[in-house]
Short mmCIF file of C-alpha atoms and ligand atoms in Angstrom, two decimals:
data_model
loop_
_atom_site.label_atom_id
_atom_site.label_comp_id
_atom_site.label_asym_id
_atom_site.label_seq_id
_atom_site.Cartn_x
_atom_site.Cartn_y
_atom_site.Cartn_z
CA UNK A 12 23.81 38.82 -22.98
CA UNK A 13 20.68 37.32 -20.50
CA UNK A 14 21.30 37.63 -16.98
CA UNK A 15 19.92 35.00 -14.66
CA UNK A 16 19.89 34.34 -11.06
CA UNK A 17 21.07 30.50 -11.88
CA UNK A 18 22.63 28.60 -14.90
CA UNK A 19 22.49 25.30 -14.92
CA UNK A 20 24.24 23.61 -17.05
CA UNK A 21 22.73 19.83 -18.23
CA UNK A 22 19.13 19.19 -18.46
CA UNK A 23 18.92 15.53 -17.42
CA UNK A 24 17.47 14.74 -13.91
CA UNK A 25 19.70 15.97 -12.02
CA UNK A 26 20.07 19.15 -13.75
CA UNK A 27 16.23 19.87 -14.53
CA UNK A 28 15.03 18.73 -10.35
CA UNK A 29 17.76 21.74 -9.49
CA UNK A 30 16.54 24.04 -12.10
CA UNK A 31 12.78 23.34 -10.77
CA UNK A 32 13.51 23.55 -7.15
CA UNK A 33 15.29 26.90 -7.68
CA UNK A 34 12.11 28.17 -9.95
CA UNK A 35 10.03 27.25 -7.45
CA UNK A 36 11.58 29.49 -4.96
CA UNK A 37 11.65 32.42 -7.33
CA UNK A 38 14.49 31.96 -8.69
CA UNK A 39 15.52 32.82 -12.43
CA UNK A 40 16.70 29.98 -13.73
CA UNK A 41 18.39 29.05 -17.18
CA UNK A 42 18.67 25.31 -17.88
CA UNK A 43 21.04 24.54 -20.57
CA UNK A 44 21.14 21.29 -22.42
CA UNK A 45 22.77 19.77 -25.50
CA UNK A 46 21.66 18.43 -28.67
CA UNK A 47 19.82 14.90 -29.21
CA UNK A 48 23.24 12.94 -29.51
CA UNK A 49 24.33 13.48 -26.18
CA UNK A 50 24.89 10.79 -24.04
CA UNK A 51 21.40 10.69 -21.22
CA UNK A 52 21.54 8.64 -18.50
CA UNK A 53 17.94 10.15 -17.63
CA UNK A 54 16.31 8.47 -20.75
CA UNK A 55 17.75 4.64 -20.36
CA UNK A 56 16.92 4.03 -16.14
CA UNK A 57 15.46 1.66 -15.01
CA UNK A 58 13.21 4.24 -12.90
CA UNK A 59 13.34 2.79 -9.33
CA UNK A 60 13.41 5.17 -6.58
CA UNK A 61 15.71 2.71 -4.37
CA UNK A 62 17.15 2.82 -1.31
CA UNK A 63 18.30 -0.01 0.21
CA UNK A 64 22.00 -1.04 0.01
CA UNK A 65 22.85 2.05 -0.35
CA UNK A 66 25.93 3.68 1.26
CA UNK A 67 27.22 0.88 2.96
CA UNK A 68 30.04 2.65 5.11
CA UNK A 69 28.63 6.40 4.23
CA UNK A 70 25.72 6.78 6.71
CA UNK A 71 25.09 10.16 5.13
CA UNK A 72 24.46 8.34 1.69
CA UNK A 73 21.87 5.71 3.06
CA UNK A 74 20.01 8.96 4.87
CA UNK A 75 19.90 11.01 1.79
CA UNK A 76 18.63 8.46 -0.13
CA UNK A 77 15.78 7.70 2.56
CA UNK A 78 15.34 11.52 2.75
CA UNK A 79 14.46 11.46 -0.70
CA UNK A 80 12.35 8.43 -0.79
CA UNK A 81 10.06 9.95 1.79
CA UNK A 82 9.98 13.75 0.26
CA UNK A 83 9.00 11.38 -3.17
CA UNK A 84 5.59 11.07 -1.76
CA UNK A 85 4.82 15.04 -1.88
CA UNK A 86 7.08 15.92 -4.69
CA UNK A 87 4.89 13.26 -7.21
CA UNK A 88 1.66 15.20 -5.92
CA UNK A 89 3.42 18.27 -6.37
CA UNK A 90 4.82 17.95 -10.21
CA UNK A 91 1.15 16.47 -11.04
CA UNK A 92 -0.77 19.54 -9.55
CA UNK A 93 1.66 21.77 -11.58
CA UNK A 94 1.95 20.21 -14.63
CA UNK A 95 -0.42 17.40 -14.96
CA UNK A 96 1.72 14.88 -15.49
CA UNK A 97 1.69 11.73 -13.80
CA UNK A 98 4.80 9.98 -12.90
CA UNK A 99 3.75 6.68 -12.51
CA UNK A 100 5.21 7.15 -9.04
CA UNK A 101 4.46 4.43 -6.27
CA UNK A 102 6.20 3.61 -2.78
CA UNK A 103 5.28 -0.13 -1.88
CA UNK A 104 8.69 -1.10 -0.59
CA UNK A 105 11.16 -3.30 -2.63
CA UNK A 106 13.10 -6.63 -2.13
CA UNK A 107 16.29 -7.57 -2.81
CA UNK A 108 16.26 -10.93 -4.25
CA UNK A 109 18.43 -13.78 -3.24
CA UNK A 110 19.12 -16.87 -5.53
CA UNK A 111 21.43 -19.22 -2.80
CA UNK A 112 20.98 -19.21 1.03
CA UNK A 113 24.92 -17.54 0.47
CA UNK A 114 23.44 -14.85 -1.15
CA UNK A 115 21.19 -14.49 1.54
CA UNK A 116 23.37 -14.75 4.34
CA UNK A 117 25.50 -11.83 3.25
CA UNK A 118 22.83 -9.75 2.19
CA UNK A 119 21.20 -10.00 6.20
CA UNK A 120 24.82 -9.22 7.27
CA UNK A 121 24.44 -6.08 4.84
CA UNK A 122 21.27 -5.07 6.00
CA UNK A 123 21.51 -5.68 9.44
CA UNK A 124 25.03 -3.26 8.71
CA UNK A 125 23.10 -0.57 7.12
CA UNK A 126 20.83 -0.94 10.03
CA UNK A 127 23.89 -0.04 12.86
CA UNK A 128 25.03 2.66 10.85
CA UNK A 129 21.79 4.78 10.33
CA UNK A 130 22.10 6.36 13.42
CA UNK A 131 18.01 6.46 13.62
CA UNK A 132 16.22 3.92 15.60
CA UNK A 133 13.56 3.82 13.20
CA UNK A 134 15.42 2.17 10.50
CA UNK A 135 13.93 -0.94 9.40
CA UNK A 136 14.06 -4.12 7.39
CA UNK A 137 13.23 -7.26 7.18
CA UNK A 138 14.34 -10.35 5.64
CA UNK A 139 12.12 -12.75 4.17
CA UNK A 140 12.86 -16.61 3.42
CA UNK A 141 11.36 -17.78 0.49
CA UNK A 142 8.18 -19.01 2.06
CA UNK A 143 7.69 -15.42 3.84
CA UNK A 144 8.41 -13.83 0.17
CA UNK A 145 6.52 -16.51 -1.81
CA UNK A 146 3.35 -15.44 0.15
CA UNK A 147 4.02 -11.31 -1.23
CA UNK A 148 5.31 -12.68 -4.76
CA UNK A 149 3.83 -16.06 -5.61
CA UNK A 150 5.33 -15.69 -8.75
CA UNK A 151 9.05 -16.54 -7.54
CA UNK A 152 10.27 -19.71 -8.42
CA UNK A 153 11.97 -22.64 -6.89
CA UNK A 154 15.32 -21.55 -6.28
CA UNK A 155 14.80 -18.24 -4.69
CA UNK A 156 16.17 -18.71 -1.48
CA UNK A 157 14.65 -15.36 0.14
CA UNK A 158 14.79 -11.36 -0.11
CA UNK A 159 15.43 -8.46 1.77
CA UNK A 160 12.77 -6.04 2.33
CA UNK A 161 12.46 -2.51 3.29
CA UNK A 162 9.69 -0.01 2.49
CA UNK A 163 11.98 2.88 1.74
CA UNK A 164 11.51 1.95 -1.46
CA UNK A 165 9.84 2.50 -4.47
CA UNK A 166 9.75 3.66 -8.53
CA UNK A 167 8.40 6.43 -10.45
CA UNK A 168 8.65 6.41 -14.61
CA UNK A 169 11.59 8.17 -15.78
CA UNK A 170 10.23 9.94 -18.81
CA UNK A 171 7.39 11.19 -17.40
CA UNK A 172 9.31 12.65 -14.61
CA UNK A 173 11.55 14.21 -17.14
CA UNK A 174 8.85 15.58 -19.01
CA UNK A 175 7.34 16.85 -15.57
CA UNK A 176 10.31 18.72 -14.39
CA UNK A 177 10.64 20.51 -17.61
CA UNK A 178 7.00 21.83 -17.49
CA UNK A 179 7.03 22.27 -14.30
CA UNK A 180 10.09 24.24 -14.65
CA UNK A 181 8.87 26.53 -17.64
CA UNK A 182 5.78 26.87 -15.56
CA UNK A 183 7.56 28.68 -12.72
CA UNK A 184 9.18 31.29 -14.63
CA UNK A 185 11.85 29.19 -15.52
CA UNK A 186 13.99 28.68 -19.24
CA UNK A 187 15.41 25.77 -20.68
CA UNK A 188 17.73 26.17 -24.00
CA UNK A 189 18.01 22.66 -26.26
CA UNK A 190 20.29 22.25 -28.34
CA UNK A 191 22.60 24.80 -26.30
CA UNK A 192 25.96 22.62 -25.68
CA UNK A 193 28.46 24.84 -23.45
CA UNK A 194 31.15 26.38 -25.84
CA UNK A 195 32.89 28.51 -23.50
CA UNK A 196 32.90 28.90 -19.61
CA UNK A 197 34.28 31.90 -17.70
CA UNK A 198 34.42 31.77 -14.36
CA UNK A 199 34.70 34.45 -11.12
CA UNK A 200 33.53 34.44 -8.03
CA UNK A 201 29.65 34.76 -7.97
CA UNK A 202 30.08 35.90 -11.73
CA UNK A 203 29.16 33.55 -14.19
CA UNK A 204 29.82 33.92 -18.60
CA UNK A 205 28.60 31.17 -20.06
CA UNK A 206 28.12 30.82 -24.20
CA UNK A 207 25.91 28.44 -25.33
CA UNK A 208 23.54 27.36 -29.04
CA UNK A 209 25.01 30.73 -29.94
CA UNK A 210 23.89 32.75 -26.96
CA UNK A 211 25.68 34.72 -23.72
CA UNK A 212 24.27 33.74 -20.35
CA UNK A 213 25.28 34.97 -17.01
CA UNK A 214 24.55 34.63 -13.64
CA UNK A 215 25.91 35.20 -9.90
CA UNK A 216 25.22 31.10 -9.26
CA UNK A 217 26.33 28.00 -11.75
CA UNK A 218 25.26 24.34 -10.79
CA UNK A 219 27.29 21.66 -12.96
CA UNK A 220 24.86 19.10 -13.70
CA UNK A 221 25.83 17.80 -16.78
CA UNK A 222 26.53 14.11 -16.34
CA UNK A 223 29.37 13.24 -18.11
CA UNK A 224 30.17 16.51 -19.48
CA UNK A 225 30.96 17.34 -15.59
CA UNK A 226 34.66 16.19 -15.81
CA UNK A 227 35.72 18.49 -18.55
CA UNK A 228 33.09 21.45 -16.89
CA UNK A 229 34.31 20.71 -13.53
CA UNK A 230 37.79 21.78 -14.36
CA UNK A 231 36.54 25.01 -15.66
CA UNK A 232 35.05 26.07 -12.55
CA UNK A 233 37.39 24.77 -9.80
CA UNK A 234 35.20 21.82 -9.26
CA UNK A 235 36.74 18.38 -8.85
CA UNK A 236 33.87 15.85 -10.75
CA UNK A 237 36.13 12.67 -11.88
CA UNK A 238 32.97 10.85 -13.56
CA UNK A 239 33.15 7.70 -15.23
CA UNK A 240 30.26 5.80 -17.53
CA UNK A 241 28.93 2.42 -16.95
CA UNK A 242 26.92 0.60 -19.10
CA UNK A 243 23.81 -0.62 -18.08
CA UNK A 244 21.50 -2.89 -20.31
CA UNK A 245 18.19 -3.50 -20.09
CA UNK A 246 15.42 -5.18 -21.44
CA UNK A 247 11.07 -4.41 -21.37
CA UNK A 248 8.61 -7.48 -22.14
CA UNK A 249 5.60 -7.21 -24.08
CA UNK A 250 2.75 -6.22 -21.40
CA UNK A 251 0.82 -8.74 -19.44
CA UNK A 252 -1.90 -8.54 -17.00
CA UNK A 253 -0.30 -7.30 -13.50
CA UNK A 254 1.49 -9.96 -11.99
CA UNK A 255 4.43 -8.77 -10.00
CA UNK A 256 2.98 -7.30 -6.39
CA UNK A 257 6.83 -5.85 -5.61
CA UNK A 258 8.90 -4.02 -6.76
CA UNK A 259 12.92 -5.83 -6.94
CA UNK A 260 16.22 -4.40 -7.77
CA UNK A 261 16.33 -6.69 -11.41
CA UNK A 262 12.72 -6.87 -12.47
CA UNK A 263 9.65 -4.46 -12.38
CA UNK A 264 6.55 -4.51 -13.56
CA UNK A 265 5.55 -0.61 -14.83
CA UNK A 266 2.03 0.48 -14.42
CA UNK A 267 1.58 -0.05 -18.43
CA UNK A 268 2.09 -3.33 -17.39
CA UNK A 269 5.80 -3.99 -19.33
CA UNK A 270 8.48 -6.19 -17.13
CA UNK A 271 11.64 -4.46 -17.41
CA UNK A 272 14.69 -6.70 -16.67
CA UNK A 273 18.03 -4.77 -15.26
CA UNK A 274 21.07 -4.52 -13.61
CA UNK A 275 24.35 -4.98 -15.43
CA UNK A 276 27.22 -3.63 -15.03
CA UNK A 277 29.78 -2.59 -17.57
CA UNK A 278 33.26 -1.04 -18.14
CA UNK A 279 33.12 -0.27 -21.52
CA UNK A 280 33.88 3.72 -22.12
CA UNK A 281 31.64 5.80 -24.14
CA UNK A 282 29.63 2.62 -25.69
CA UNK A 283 25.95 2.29 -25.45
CA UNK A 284 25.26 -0.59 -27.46
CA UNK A 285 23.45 -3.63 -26.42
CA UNK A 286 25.07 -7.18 -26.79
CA UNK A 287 23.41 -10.36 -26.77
CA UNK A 288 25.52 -11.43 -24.20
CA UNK A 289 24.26 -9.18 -21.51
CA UNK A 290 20.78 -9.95 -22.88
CA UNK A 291 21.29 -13.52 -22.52
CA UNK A 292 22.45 -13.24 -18.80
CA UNK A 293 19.86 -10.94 -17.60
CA UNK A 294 16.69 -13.09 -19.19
CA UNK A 295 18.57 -15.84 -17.93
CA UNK A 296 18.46 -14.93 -14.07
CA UNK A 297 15.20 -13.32 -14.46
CA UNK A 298 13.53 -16.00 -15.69
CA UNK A 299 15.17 -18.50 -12.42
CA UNK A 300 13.52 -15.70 -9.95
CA UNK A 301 10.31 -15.67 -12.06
CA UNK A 302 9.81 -18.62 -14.43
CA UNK A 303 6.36 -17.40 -15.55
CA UNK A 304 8.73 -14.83 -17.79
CA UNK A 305 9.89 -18.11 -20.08
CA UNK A 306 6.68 -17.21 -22.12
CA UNK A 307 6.69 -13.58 -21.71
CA UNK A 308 8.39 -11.62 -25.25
CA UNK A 309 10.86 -9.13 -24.62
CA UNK A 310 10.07 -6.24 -27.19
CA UNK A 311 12.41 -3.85 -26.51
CA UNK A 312 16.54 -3.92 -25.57
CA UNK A 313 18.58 -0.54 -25.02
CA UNK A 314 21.54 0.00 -22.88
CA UNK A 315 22.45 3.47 -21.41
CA UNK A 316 25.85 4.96 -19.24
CA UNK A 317 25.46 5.53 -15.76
CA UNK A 318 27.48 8.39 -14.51
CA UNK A 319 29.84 7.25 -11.96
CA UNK A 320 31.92 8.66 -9.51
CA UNK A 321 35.10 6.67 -8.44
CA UNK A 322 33.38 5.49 -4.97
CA UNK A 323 29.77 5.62 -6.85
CA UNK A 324 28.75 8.55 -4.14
CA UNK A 325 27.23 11.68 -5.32
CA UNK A 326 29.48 14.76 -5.75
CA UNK A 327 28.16 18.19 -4.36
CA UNK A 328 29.93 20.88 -3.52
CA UNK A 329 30.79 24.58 -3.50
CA UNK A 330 33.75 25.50 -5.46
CA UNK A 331 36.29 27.01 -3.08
CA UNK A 332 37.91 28.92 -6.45
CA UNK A 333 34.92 30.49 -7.40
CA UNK A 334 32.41 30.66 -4.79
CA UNK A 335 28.92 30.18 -6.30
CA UNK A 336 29.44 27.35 -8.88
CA UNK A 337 28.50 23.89 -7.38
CA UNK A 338 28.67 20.24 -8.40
CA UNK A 339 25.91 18.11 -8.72
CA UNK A 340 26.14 14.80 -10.31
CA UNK A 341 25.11 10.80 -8.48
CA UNK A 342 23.99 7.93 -9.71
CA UNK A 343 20.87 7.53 -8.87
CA UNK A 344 18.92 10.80 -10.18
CA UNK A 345 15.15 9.26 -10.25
CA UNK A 346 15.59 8.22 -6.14
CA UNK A 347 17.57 11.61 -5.29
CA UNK A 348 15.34 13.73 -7.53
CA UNK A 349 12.76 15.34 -4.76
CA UNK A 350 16.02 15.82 -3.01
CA UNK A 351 17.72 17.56 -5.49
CA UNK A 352 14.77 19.55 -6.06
CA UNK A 353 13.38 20.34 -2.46
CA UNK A 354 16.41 20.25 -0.87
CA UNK A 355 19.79 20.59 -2.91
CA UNK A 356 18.45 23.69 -5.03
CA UNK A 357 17.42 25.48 -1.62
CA UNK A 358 21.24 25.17 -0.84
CA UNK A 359 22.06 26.54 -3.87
CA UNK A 360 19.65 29.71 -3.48
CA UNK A 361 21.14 30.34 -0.16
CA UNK A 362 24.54 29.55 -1.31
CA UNK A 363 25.77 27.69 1.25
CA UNK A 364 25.67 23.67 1.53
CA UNK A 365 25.29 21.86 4.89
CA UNK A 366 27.07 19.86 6.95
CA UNK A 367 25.60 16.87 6.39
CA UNK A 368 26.39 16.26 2.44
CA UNK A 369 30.29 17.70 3.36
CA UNK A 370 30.99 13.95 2.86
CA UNK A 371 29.88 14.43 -0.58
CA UNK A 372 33.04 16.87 -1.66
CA UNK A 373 34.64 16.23 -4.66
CA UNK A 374 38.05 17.07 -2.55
CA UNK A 375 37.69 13.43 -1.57
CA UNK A 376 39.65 12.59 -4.94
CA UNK A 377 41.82 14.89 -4.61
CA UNK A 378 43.13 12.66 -1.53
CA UNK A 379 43.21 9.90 -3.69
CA UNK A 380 45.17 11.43 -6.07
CA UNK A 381 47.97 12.68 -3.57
CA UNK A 382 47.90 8.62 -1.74
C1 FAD B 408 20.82 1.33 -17.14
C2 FAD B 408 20.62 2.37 -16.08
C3 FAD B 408 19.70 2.12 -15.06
C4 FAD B 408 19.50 3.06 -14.06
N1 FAD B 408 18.56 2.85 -13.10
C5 FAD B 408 18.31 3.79 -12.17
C6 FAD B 408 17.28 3.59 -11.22
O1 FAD B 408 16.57 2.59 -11.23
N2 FAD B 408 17.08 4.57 -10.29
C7 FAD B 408 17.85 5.71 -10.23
O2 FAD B 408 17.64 6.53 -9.35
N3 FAD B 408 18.81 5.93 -11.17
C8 FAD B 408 19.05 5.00 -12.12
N4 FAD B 408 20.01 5.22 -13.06
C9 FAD B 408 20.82 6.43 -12.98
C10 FAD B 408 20.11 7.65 -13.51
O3 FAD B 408 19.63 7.43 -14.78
C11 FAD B 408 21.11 8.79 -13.48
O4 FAD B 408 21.53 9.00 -12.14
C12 FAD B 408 20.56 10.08 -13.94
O5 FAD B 408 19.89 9.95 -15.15
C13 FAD B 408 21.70 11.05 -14.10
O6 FAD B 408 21.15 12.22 -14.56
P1 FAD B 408 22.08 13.41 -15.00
O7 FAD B 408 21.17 14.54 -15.21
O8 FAD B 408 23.19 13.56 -14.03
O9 FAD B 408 22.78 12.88 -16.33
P2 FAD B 408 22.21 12.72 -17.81
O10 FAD B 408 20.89 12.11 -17.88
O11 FAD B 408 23.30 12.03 -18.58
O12 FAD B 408 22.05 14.21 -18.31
C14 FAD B 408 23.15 15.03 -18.48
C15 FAD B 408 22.70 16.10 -19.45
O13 FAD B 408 23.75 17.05 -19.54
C16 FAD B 408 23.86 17.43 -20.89
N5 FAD B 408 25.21 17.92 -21.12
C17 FAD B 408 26.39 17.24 -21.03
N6 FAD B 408 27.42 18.02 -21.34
C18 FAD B 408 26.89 19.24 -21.62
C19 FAD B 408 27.45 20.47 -22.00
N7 FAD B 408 28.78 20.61 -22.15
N8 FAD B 408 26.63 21.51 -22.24
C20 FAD B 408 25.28 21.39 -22.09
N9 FAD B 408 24.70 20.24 -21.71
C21 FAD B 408 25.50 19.18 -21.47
C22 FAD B 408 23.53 16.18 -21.67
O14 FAD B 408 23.05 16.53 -22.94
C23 FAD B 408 22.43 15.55 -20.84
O15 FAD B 408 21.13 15.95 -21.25
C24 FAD B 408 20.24 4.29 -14.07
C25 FAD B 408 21.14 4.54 -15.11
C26 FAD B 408 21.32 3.59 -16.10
C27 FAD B 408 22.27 3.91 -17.21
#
């Protein structure tokens, strides 16, 4: 049997920016992920780093997300000095597009919402009609009625950022076991059995991290994580000479100088394959924002499952059964990732997590459940 300080079970995002962030504070940390079938959210994003319109309603959700947008800026510098891998990350700001002066209408109402419920006079946004955004995107075409803008946002490249967190992780003492699916979980307070790829591993501390796998885990350790998948489709253009000065929600322009095309939304289980449907629909309202993509190829089409929580919020929390074993699972793990890893994994070490993300408790189902 290895003994750890941490296992952490799920080596996507969200699992490897916890495993880092504890390795970085001298922590020994075991990362355990499954084999190449499983289902990885981390490998099919659409790597924005994106804050706004999130957590309409859940001030705590719009400030974590900002938090983690601003430690970004460090954390990038940080993984490249360690591992010397580049992320790709940038923080221009972002705009929401609008198609109809509807659109537009309700997303100001939105904004100007998010705006009352920060709780930090500095929040700020702005929204642009289409002459104001033509003049930052000349590219957009006629029927973009405007945008919403805000600088808290920005994009990084997923893979690389994978890649980074597992060097970066090995680098700091760290271990991280492929192949290693969880076969059996045994859980006491602060004391940890996990089997794994054929091997024992325990540990005083056990972050759940494992995307999907977190419902059936969750259970196991008195953790509540009800996750769902959503399909998401997406599709990346041949490259072409930098065109796109901003970043939007549907269609970014990667440093390589690809257009990726997003943002679809489907019920559809444990599916990830692509339909021409969804294909059809997303070139479709790309190419009425940007009609210079009409001659642009599309090369490459994949679709991926988000993991979702019934209210889309993150889960963290301490299990109240067995102290020591905490959730971690959202749906956004490129924009929370400096979070998770500068800020989440600190409140793992000390084993204690703040006030501030106690809106995040998994408990909050559990309310549901009994309505
Ligand atoms: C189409 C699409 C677009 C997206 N765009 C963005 C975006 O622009 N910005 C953003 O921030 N986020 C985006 N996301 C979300 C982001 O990809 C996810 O939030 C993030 O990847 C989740 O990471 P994860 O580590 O929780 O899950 P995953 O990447 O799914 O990783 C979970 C890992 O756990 C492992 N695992 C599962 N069960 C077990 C087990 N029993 N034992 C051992 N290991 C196990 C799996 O093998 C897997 O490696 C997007 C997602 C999709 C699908």
């Amino acid at each position: 049997m290895s003994r750890y300080d941490t296992i952490v079970i799920g080596g996507g995002l969200v699992g490897s920016a916890i495993a880092y962030g504890l390795a970085r504070r001298g922590l020994k940390a075991a990362l355990l992920d499954e084999g190449d079938v499983a289902f990885r959210a981390s490998r099919g994003n659409f790597g924005l780093v994106w804050v706004q319109s999130k957590g309409i309603g859940v001030p705590e959700y719009q400030r974590w997300s900002r938090l983690s947008s601003e430690l970004w800026d460090d954390f990038a510098v940080e993984l490249r000095q360690e591992t010397g891998i580049d992320c790709a990350h940038e923080h221009r700001g972002g705009v929401t597009i609008c198609l109809t002066e509807q659109d537009f209408a309700q997303r100001r109402q939105m904004m100007e919402r998010l705006r009352l419920e920060s709780g930090e006079p500095r929040f700020e946004y702005q929204m642009l009609d289409h002459d104001e955004l033509r003049k930052l995107m000349p590219e957009i075409g006629p029927e973009v009625a405007g945008a919403s803008y805000t600088r808290y946002d920005g994009a990084a490249n997923p893979l690389y950022l994978l890649r980074a967190l597992h060097a970066a992780l090995l680098k700091r003492g760290g271990h991280y076991f492929a192949h290693s699916k969880v076969a059996t979980l045994k859980a006491a307070p602060h004391d940890f059995t996990v089997t794994a790829g054929g091997a024992t591993f325990s540990a005083p501390r056990l972050v759940l991290a494992a995307g999907l796998g977190n419902r059936e885990l969750g259970a196991q350790a008195g953790l509540n994580m009800p996750v769902q998948p959503e399909r998401g489709q997406i599709l990346a253009t041949e490259r072409v000479k930098p065109v796109l000065g901003m970043l939007t929600l549907l269609v970014r322009q990667t440093a390589e100088g690809s257009v990726m095309i997003g943002e679809s939304h489907e019920d559809v289980g444990l599916n990830d394959a692509t339909t021409p449907d969804v294909q059809q629909a997303l070139a479709a309202r790309a190419v009425r924002t940007f009609p210079f993509l009409r001659d642009v190829r599309v090369v490459r089409h994949w679709a991926a499952l988000r993991v979702m929580s019934p209210d889309g919020l993150p889960i963290y929390e301490q299990s109240q059964q067995y102290p020591g074993a905490f959730a971690a699972t959202c749906h956004s793990g490129v924009t929370l990732a400096a979070a998770h890893a500068l800020r989440y994994a600190g409140f793992v070490a000390n084993g204690a997590l703040p006030a501030e993300l106690a809106r995040f408790t998994g408990k909050r189902f559990d309310v549901q459940k009994a309505a």
